[in-house]
PDB file of C-alpha atoms in Angstrom:
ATOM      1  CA  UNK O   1     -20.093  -7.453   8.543  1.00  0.00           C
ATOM      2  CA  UNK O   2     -18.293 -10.959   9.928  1.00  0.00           C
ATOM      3  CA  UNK O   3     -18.333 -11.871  13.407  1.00  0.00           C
ATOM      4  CA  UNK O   4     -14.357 -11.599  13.527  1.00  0.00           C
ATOM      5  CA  UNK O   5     -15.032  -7.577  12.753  1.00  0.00           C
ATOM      6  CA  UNK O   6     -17.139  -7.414  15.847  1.00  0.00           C
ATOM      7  CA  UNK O   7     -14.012  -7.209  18.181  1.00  0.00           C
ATOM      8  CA  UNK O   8     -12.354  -4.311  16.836  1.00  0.00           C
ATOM      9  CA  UNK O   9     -15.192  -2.199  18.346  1.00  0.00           C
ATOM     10  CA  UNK O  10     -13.053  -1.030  21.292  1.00  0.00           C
ATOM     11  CA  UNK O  11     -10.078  -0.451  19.871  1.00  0.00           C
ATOM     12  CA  UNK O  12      -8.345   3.250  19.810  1.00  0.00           C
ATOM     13  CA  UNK O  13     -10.367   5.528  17.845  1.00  0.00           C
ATOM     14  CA  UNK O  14      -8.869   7.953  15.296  1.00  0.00           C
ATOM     15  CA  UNK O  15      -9.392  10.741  17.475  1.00  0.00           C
ATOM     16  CA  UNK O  16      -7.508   9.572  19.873  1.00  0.00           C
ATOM     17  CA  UNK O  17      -4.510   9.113  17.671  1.00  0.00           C
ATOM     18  CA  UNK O  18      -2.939  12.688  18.752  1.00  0.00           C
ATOM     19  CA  UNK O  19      -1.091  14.384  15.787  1.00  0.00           C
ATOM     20  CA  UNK O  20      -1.388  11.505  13.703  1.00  0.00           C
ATOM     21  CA  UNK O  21      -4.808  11.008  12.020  1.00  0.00           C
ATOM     22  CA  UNK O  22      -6.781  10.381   9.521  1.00  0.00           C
ATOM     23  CA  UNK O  23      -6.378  13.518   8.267  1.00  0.00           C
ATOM     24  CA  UNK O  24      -3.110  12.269   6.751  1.00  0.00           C
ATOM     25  CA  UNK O  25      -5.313   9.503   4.475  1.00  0.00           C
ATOM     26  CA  UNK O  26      -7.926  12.751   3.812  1.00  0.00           C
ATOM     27  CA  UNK O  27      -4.893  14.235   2.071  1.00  0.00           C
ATOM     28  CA  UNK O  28      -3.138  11.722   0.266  1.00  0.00           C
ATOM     29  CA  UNK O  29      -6.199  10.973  -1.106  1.00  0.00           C
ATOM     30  CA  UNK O  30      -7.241  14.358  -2.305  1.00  0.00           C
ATOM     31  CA  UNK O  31      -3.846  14.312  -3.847  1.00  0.00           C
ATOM     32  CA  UNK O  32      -5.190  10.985  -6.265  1.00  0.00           C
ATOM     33  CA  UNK O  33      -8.355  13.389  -6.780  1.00  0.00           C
ATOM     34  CA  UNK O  34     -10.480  11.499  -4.497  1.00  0.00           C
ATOM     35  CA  UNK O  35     -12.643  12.166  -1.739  1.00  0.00           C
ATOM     36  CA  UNK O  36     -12.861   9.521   1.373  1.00  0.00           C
ATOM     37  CA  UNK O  37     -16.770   8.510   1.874  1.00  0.00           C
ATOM     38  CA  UNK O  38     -17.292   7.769   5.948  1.00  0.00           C
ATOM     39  CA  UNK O  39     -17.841   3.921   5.191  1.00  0.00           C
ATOM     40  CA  UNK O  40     -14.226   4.157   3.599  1.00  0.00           C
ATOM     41  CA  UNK O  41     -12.859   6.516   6.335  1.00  0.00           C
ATOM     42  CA  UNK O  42     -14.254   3.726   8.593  1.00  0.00           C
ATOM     43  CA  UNK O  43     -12.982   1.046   7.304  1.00  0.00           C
ATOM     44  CA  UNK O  44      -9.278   2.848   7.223  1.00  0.00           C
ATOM     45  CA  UNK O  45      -9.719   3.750  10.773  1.00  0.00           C
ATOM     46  CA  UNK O  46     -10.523  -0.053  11.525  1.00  0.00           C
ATOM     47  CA  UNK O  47      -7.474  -1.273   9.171  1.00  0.00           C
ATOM     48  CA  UNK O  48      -4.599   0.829  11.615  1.00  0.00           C
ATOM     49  CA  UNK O  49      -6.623  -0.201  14.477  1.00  0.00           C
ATOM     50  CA  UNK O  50      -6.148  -3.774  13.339  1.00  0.00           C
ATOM     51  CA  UNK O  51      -2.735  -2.676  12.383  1.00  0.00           C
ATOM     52  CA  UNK O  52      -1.876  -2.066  16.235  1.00  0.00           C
ATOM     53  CA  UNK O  53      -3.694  -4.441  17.598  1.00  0.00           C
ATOM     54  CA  UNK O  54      -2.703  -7.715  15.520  1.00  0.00           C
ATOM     55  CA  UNK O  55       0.246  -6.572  13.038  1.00  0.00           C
ATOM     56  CA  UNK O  56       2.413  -5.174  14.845  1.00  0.00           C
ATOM     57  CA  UNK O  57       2.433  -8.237  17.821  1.00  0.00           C
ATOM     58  CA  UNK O  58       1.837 -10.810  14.773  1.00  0.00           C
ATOM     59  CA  UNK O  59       5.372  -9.182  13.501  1.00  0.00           C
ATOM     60  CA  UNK O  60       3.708  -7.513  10.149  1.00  0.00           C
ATOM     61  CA  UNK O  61       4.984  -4.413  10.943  1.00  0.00           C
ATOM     62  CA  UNK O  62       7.572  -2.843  13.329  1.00  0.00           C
ATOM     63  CA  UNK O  63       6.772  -2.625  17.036  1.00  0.00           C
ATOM     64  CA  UNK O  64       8.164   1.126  16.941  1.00  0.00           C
ATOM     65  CA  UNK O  65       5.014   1.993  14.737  1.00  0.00           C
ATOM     66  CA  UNK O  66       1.576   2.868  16.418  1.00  0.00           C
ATOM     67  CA  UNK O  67       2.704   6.605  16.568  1.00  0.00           C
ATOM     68  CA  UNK O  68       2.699   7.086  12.497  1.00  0.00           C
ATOM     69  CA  UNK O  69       0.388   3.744  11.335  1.00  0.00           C
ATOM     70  CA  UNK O  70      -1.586   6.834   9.067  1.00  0.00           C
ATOM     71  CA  UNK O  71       1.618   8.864   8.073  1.00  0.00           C
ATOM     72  CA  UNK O  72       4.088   6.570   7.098  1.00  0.00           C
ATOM     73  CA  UNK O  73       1.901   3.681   6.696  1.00  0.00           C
ATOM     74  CA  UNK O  74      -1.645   4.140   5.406  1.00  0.00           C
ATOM     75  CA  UNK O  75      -1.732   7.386   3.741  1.00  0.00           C
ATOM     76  CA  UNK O  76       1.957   6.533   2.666  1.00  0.00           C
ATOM     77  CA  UNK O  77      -0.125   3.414   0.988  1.00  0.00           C
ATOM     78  CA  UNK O  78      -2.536   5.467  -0.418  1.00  0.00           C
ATOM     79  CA  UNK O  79       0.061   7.540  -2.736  1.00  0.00           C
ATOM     80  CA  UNK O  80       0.418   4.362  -4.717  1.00  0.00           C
ATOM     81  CA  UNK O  81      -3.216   4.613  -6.191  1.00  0.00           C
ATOM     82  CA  UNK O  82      -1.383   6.853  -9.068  1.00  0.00           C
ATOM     83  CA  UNK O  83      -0.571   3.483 -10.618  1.00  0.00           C
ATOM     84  CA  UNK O  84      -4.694   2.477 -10.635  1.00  0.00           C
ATOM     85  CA  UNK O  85      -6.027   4.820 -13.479  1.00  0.00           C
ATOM     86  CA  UNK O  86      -8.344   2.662 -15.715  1.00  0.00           C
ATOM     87  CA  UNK O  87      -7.588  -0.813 -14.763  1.00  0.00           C
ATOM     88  CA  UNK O  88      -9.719  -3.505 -13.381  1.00  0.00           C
ATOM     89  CA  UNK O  89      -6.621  -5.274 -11.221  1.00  0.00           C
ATOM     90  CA  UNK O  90      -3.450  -5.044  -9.816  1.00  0.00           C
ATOM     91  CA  UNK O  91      -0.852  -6.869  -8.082  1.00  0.00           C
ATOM     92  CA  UNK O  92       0.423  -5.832  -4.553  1.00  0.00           C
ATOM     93  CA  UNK O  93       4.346  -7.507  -4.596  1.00  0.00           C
ATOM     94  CA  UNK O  94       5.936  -8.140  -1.551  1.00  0.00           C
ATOM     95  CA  UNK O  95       2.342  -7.007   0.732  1.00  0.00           C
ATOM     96  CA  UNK O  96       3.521  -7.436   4.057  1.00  0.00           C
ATOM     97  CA  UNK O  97       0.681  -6.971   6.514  1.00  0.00           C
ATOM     98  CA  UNK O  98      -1.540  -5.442   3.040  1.00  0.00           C
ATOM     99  CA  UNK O  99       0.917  -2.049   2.313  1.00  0.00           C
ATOM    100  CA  UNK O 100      -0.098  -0.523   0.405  1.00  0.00           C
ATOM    101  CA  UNK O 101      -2.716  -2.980  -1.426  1.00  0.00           C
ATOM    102  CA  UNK O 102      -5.478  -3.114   1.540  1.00  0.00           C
ATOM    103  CA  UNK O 103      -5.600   0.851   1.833  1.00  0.00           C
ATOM    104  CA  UNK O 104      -6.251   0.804  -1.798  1.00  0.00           C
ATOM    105  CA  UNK O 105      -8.398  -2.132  -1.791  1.00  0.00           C
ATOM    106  CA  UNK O 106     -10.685   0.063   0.357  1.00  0.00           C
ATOM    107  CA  UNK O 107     -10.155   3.298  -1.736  1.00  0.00           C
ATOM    108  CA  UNK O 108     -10.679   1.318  -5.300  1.00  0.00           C
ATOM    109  CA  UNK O 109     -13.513  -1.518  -4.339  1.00  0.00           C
ATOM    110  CA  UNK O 110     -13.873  -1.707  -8.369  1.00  0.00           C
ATOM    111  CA  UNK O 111     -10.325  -3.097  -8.826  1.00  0.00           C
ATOM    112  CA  UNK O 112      -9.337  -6.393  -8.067  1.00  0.00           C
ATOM    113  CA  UNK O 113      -6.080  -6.693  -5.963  1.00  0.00           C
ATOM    114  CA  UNK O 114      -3.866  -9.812  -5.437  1.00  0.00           C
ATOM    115  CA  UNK O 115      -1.916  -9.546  -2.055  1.00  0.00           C
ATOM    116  CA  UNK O 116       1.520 -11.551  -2.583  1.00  0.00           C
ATOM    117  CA  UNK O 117       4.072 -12.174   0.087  1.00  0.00           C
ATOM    118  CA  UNK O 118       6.230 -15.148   0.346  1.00  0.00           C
ATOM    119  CA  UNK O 119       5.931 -15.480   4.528  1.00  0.00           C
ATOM    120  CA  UNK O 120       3.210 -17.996   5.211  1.00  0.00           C
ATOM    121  CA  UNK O 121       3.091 -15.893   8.642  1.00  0.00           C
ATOM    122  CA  UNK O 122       2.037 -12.537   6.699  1.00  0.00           C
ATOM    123  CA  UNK O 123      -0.257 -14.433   4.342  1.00  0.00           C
ATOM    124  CA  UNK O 124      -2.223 -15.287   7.660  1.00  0.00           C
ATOM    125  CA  UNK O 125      -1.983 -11.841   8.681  1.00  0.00           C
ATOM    126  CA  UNK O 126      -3.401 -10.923   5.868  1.00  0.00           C
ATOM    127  CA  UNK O 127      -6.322 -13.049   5.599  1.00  0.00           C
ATOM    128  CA  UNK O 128      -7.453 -11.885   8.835  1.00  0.00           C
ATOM    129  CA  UNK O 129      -7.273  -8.174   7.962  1.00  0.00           C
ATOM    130  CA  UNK O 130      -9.320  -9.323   5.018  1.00  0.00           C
ATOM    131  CA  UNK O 131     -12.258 -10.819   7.124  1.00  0.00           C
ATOM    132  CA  UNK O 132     -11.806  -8.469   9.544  1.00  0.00           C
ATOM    133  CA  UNK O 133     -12.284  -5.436   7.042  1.00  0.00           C
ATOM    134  CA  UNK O 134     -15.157  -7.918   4.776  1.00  0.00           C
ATOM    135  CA  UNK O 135     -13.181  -7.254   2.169  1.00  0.00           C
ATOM    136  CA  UNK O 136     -14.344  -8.465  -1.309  1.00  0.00           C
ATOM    137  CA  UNK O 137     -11.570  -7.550  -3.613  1.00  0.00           C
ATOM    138  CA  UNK O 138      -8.562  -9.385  -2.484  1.00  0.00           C
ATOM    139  CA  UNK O 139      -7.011 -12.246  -2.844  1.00  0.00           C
ATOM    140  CA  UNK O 140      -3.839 -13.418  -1.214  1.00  0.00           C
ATOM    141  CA  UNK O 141      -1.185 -15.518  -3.248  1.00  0.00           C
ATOM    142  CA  UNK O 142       1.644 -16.958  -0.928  1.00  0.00           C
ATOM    143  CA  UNK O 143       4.350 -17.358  -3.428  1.00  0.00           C
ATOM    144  CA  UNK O 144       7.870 -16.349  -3.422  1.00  0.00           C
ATOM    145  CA  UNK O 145       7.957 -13.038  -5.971  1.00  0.00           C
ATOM    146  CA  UNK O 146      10.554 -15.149  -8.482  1.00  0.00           C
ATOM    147  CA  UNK O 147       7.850 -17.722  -8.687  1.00  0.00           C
ATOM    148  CA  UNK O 148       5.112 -15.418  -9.371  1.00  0.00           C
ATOM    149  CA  UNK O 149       3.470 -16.719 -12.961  1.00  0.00           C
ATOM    150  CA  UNK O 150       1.238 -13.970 -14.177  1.00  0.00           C
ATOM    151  CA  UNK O 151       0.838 -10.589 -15.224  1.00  0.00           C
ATOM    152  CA  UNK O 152      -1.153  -7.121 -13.989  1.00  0.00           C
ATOM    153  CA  UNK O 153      -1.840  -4.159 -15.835  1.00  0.00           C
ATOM    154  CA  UNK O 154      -1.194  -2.041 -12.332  1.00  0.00           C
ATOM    155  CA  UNK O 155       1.220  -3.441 -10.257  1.00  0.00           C
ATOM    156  CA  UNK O 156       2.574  -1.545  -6.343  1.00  0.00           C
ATOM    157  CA  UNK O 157       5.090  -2.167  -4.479  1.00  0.00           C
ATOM    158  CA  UNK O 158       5.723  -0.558  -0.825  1.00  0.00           C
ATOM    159  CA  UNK O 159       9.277  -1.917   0.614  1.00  0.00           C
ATOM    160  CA  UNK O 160       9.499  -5.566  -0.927  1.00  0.00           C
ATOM    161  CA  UNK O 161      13.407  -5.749  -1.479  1.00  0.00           C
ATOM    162  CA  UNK O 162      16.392  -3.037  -2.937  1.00  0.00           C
ATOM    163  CA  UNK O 163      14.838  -1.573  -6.476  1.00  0.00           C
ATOM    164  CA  UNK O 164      17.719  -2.710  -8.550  1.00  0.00           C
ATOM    165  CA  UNK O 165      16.143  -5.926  -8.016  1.00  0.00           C
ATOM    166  CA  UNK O 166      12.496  -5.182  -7.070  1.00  0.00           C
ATOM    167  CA  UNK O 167      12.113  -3.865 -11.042  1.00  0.00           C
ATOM    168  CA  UNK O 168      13.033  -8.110 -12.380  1.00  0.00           C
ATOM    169  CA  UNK O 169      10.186  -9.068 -10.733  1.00  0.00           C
ATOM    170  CA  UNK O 170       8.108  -6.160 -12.182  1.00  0.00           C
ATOM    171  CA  UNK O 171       9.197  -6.303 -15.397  1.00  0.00           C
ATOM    172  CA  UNK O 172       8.234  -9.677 -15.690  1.00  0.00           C
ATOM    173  CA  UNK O 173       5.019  -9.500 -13.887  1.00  0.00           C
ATOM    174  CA  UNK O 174       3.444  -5.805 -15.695  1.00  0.00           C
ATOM    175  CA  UNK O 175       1.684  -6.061 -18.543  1.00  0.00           C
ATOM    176  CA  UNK O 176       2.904  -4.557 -21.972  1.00  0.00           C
ATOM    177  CA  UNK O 177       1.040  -0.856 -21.619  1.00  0.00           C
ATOM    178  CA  UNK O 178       0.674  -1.350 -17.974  1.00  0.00           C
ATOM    179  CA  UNK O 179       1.998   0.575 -15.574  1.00  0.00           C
ATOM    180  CA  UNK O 180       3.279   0.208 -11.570  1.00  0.00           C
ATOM    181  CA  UNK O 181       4.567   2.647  -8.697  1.00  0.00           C
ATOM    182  CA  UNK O 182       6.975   1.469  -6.254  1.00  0.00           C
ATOM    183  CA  UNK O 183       8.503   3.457  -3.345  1.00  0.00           C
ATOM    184  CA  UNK O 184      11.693   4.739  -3.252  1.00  0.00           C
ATOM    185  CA  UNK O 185      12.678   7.544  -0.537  1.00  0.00           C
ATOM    186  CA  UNK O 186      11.440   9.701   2.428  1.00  0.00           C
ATOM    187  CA  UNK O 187      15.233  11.991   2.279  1.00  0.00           C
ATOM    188  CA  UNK O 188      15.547  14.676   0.476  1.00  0.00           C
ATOM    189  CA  UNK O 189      14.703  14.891  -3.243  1.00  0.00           C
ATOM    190  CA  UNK O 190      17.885  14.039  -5.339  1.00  0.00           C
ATOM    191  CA  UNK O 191      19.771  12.206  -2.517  1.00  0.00           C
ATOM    192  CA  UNK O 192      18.057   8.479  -4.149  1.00  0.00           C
ATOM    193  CA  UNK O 193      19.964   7.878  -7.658  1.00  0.00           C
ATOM    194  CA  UNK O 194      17.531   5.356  -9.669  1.00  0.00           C
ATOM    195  CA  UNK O 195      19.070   2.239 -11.424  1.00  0.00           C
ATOM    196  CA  UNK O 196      18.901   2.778 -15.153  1.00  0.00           C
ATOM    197  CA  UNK O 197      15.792   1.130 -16.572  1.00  0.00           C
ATOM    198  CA  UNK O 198      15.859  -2.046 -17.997  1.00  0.00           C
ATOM    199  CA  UNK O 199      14.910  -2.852 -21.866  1.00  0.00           C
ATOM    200  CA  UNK O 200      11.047  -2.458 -22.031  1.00  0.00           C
ATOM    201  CA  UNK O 201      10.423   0.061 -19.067  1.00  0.00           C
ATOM    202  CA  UNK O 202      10.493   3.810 -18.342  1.00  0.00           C
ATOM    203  CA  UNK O 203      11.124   4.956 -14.840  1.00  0.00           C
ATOM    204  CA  UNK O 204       9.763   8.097 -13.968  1.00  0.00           C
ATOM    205  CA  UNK O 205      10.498   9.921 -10.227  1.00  0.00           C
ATOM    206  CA  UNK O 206       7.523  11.502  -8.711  1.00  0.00           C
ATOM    207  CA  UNK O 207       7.705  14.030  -5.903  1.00  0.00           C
ATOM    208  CA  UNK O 208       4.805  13.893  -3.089  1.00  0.00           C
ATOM    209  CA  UNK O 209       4.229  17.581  -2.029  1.00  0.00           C
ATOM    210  CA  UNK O 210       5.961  18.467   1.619  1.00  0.00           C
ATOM    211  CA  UNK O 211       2.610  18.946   2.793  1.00  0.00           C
ATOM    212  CA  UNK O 212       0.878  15.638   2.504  1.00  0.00           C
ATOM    213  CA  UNK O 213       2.788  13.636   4.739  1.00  0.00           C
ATOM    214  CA  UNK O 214       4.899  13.836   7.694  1.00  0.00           C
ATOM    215  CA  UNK O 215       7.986  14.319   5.598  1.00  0.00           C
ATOM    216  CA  UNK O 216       8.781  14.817   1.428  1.00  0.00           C
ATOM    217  CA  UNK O 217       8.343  11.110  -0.069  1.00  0.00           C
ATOM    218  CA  UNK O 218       9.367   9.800  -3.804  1.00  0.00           C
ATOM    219  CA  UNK O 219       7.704   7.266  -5.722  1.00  0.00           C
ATOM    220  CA  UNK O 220       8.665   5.623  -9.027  1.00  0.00           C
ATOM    221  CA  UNK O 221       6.202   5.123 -11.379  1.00  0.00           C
ATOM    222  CA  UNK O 222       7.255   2.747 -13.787  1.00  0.00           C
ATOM    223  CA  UNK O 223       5.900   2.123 -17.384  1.00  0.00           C
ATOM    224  CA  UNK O 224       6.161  -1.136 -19.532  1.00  0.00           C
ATOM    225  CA  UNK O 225       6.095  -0.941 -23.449  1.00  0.00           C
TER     226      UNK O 225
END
């Protein structure tokens, strides 16, 4: 563990987090059909501490936040593993302060994820949650997501820009076969009316149970062939 990591010690602890908790990462990861080991229940406890403590000041995410970092943050990020079955990397577009790819960085140490975010600000942000959390599988690329030159099999995407044009950039960036999940909606199922699909994808809606999160969320998992 690096020096830097020593300071998050005293932060709040999980426990102390009132109605929302951990508990809300326990289930969204149950949902992917995996259970949280304490070293990565840990190290999710130390990335919303970190979260509070540095993101939210440093402008990563809103200042409105620290009530629902696991909710509608980390377990929120956590829903996106459905686009991580059998590959080896994936690309996180538009990160932000690492949401969703950190979360899953910690729940998937065998996959490789690239962090990309086009704020040199954020990029900082997120090298520091990487030390911070010793991270070994991620790598930040600062970069503009129409400049982005390569391809994943897995690709996420949290809340980088509108879909209608989020799905360009992942069209051009998925791998033929690959696959990617973006997010889409915390209203009511129905209310969110996808663009059609583009020439060489599938969309597919997928509705998160009421009773993993705070509220109903929809993802899009998107296929490339």
């Amino acid at each position: 563990m690096s020096a830097e990591s020593d300071d998050m010690n005293d932060g709040p602890r999980v426990e102390d987090a009132g109605p929302d908790s951990l508990q809300y990462a326990i289930r969204a990861a149950r949902w992917l059909g995996l259970d949280l080991d304490q070293d990565q229940q840990a190290s999710l406890t130390k990335y919303r501490d970190w979260l509070e403590r540095e993101a939210i000041p440093g402008g990563g995410v809103g200042p409105n936040e620290p009530a629902r970092l696991w909710s509608r943050h980390i377990a929120d990020s956590l829903l996106f593993g459905l686009a991580l079955e059998d590959v080896k990397e994936c690309g996180d577009l538009g990160s932000g302060a690492g949401l969703p790819g950190i979360p899953l960085a910690i729940i998937r140490p065998e996959v490789e994820f690239s962090l990309v975010d086009k704020s040199r600000r954020r990029c900082d942000l997120l090298d520091r949650a990487i030390v911070v959390l010793g991270l070994r599988n991620c790598t930040i690329i600062h970069s503009d997501l129409g400049a982005v030159d390569r391809k994943w099999k897995s690709i996420v995407s949290r809340a980088a820009m509108p879909i209608e044009h989020l799905v360009i950039h992942v069209k051009r960036c998925l791998e033929t076969g690959g696959s990617g999940i973006v997010g889409l909606t915390r209203t009511r199922p129905g209310r969110f009316k996808t663009p059609a699909p583009p020439p060489g994808l599938s969309f597919e809606v997928v509705d998160v149970p009421d009773d993993i999160l705070d509220t109903r969320v929809q993802l899009l998992r998107i296929e490339a062939f």
